[in-house]
Coordinates of C-alpha atoms and ligand atoms in Angstrom, one line a residue:
M1 CA -0.3 -22.3 -26.4
S2 CA -3.9 -21.9 -27.7
D3 CA -6.6 -21.3 -25.1
R4 CA -8.9 -23.6 -27.0
E5 CA -6.6 -27.1 -27.3
P6 CA -8.6 -29.5 -25.9
Y7 CA -8.5 -30.8 -21.8
Q8 CA -5.6 -33.0 -20.9
P9 CA -6.6 -35.6 -18.6
D10 CA -2.7 -36.0 -17.9
N11 CA -2.3 -32.2 -16.0
I12 CA -1.6 -32.0 -12.0
F13 CA -4.1 -32.0 -11.0
A14 CA -6.5 -34.2 -13.1
K15 CA -3.0 -36.7 -11.2
I16 CA -4.7 -35.2 -7.5
L17 CA -8.7 -36.0 -8.3
R18 CA -7.5 -39.7 -9.1
G19 CA -5.3 -39.9 -6.0
E20 CA -2.2 -40.8 -8.5
I21 CA -0.3 -37.7 -6.8
P22 CA -0.9 -36.6 -2.6
C23 CA -2.2 -33.1 -2.3
Y24 CA -3.0 -31.1 1.4
R25 CA -6.2 -32.1 1.2
V26 CA -8.9 -29.5 3.2
Y27 CA -12.2 -30.1 1.8
E28 CA -13.4 -32.5 -0.6
D29 CA -17.0 -33.5 -1.5
D30 CA -19.1 -34.4 -5.4
V31 CA -18.8 -31.1 -6.9
A32 CA -15.0 -30.0 -6.1
L33 CA -12.1 -31.1 -4.2
A34 CA -9.8 -27.7 -2.0
F35 CA -5.9 -28.2 -1.4
L36 CA -3.3 -26.2 -0.5
D37 CA -1.1 -24.4 -2.9
I38 CA 2.7 -25.4 -2.0
M39 CA 3.9 -22.2 -3.7
P40 CA 1.5 -20.2 -2.0
Q41 CA 1.2 -16.4 -2.3
A42 CA 0.5 -16.1 1.6
D43 CA -0.5 -18.8 4.5
G44 CA -3.2 -20.4 3.5
H45 CA -3.9 -20.0 0.0
T46 CA -5.8 -23.2 -1.2
L47 CA -7.2 -24.1 -4.4
V48 CA -10.7 -25.2 -5.4
I49 CA -11.0 -27.2 -8.1
P50 CA -14.4 -28.9 -9.6
K51 CA -14.5 -32.7 -10.1
L52 CA -14.9 -32.1 -14.2
A53 CA -12.6 -32.4 -16.8
V54 CA -12.6 -28.4 -17.5
R55 CA -9.5 -27.0 -19.2
G56 CA -9.9 -22.8 -18.6
L57 CA -13.1 -20.5 -16.9
P58 CA -14.9 -20.5 -20.6
D59 CA -14.9 -24.5 -20.7
M60 CA -16.8 -24.3 -17.2
P61 CA -20.6 -25.5 -18.2
V62 CA -23.2 -22.8 -17.2
D63 CA -24.9 -24.6 -14.6
S64 CA -21.8 -26.0 -12.9
W65 CA -21.2 -22.2 -11.3
G66 CA -24.0 -22.4 -8.6
P67 CA -22.7 -25.4 -6.9
F68 CA -19.1 -25.0 -7.8
M69 CA -18.9 -21.5 -6.2
Q70 CA -21.3 -22.7 -3.3
R71 CA -17.4 -25.1 -2.4
V72 CA -15.2 -21.8 -2.7
Q73 CA -17.7 -19.8 -0.4
K74 CA -17.6 -22.4 2.4
V75 CA -14.0 -23.5 1.9
A76 CA -13.1 -19.4 1.7
K77 CA -14.9 -18.9 5.1
A78 CA -13.4 -22.3 6.9
I79 CA -9.5 -20.4 5.4
K80 CA -11.0 -17.2 6.8
V81 CA -12.1 -18.5 10.3
A82 CA -8.9 -20.7 10.7
M83 CA -6.6 -18.7 9.7
A84 CA -7.9 -15.9 11.3
A85 CA -7.6 -13.4 7.3
E86 CA -8.8 -9.6 7.7
G87 CA -9.7 -10.1 3.6
L88 CA -9.5 -13.0 1.3
N89 CA -8.3 -12.6 -2.4
L90 CA -9.9 -14.5 -5.1
R91 CA -8.0 -15.2 -8.3
Q92 CA -8.4 -16.9 -11.7
F93 CA -6.0 -16.8 -13.9
D94 CA -7.1 -18.2 -17.5
G95 CA -5.0 -19.2 -20.6
A96 CA -1.1 -18.9 -20.7
A97 CA -1.5 -15.3 -21.8
G98 CA -3.5 -14.6 -18.1
G99 CA -0.8 -17.2 -16.2
Q100 CA -2.8 -20.7 -16.6
T101 CA 0.0 -23.0 -15.4
V102 CA -1.9 -25.8 -14.7
F103 CA -4.4 -26.4 -17.1
H104 CA -7.6 -27.9 -15.1
F105 CA -9.8 -25.0 -14.2
H106 CA -9.0 -23.3 -10.5
M107 CA -9.7 -20.9 -8.0
H108 CA -7.5 -19.2 -5.5
I109 CA -8.4 -18.3 -2.2
I110 CA -6.1 -16.6 -0.9
P111 CA -6.2 -15.1 3.0
R112 CA -4.9 -11.1 3.3
W113 CA -3.6 -9.1 6.0
E114 CA -2.9 -5.2 6.7
G115 CA 0.0 -4.7 5.2
I116 CA 1.5 -8.0 4.4
A117 CA 2.4 -8.2 1.0
L118 CA 1.5 -11.4 -1.8
R119 CA 4.3 -13.3 -2.6
R120 CA 5.1 -14.1 -6.3
H121 CA 2.9 -16.1 -8.0
G122 CA 4.1 -19.7 -8.1
E123 CA 7.3 -18.5 -7.3
L124 CA 8.3 -20.2 -3.7
N125 CA 7.7 -24.1 -2.4
E126 CA 6.2 -23.9 0.7
K127 CA 8.2 -26.2 3.4
P128 CA 5.8 -29.5 4.2
E129 CA 5.7 -29.7 7.7
N130 CA 4.2 -25.9 7.2
L131 CA 1.7 -27.3 5.2
K132 CA 0.9 -30.3 6.7
A133 CA -0.1 -28.2 9.9
T134 CA -1.8 -25.6 8.0
A135 CA -4.6 -28.0 6.5
E136 CA -5.0 -29.3 9.5
K137 CA -6.0 -26.0 11.2
I138 CA -8.6 -24.8 7.5
R139 CA -9.6 -28.9 7.7
A140 CA -10.7 -28.3 11.3
A141 CA -12.4 -25.2 10.9
F142 CA -15.3 -26.5 8.7
Ligands
AMP1 P1 -2.0 -21.3 -12.1 O1 -1.4 -20.4 -12.3 O2 -3.5 -20.4 -12.2 O3 -2.9 -22.2 -13.1 O4 -1.7 -21.9 -10.7 C1 -1.3 -23.4 -11.2 C2 -0.9 -23.2 -9.7 O5 -0.8 -24.1 -8.7 C3 0.1 -22.5 -8.6 O6 -0.1 -21.5 -8.1 C4 1.1 -23.5 -7.8 O7 2.1 -22.7 -6.9 C5 0.2 -24.6 -7.3 N1 0.6 -25.6 -8.0 C6 1.2 -26.8 -8.7 N2 1.6 -27.3 -8.2 C7 0.7 -27.9 -7.5 C8 0.5 -29.2 -6.9 N3 1.4 -30.5 -7.0 N4 0.1 -29.0 -5.7 C9 -0.5 -28.4 -5.2 N5 -0.5 -26.6 -6.0 C10 0.3 -26.9 -6.5

């Protein structure tokens, strides 16, 4: 798959943005939406997506980085508190060869604790009741 294909409005994150399918929302404003990854690499693994029709990292308008990364930082701080995370990983997979599977630009925020290894990317579905409880905990930390 070429990285230069146009944005596809039927991608799953676009459907989440339009409210056509549900998500475990942790934060939303006019710039970004943050929700839990349903196949978390660690508890509290969250995705932050811009409210822009942007396929990948090279397509993000230069002026959108500042406002978007402010939201990433805001969500990261809440995750750190809510999950008592000792550290965080920010990850971004660009292009199919880079591991990108959903072609609406997004940033992964993954809590880390000493001695706890990450689960594999996009491997295991988390139980809905666990995702619900985690989302509530993070929402309460803003
Ligand atoms: P990437 O490989 O960077 O494109 O990441 C896409 C991520 O989206 C993976 O980590 C998936 O587990 C996650 N994912 C896929 N579908 C959904 C969904 N409906 N809600 C939340 N996360 C999803």
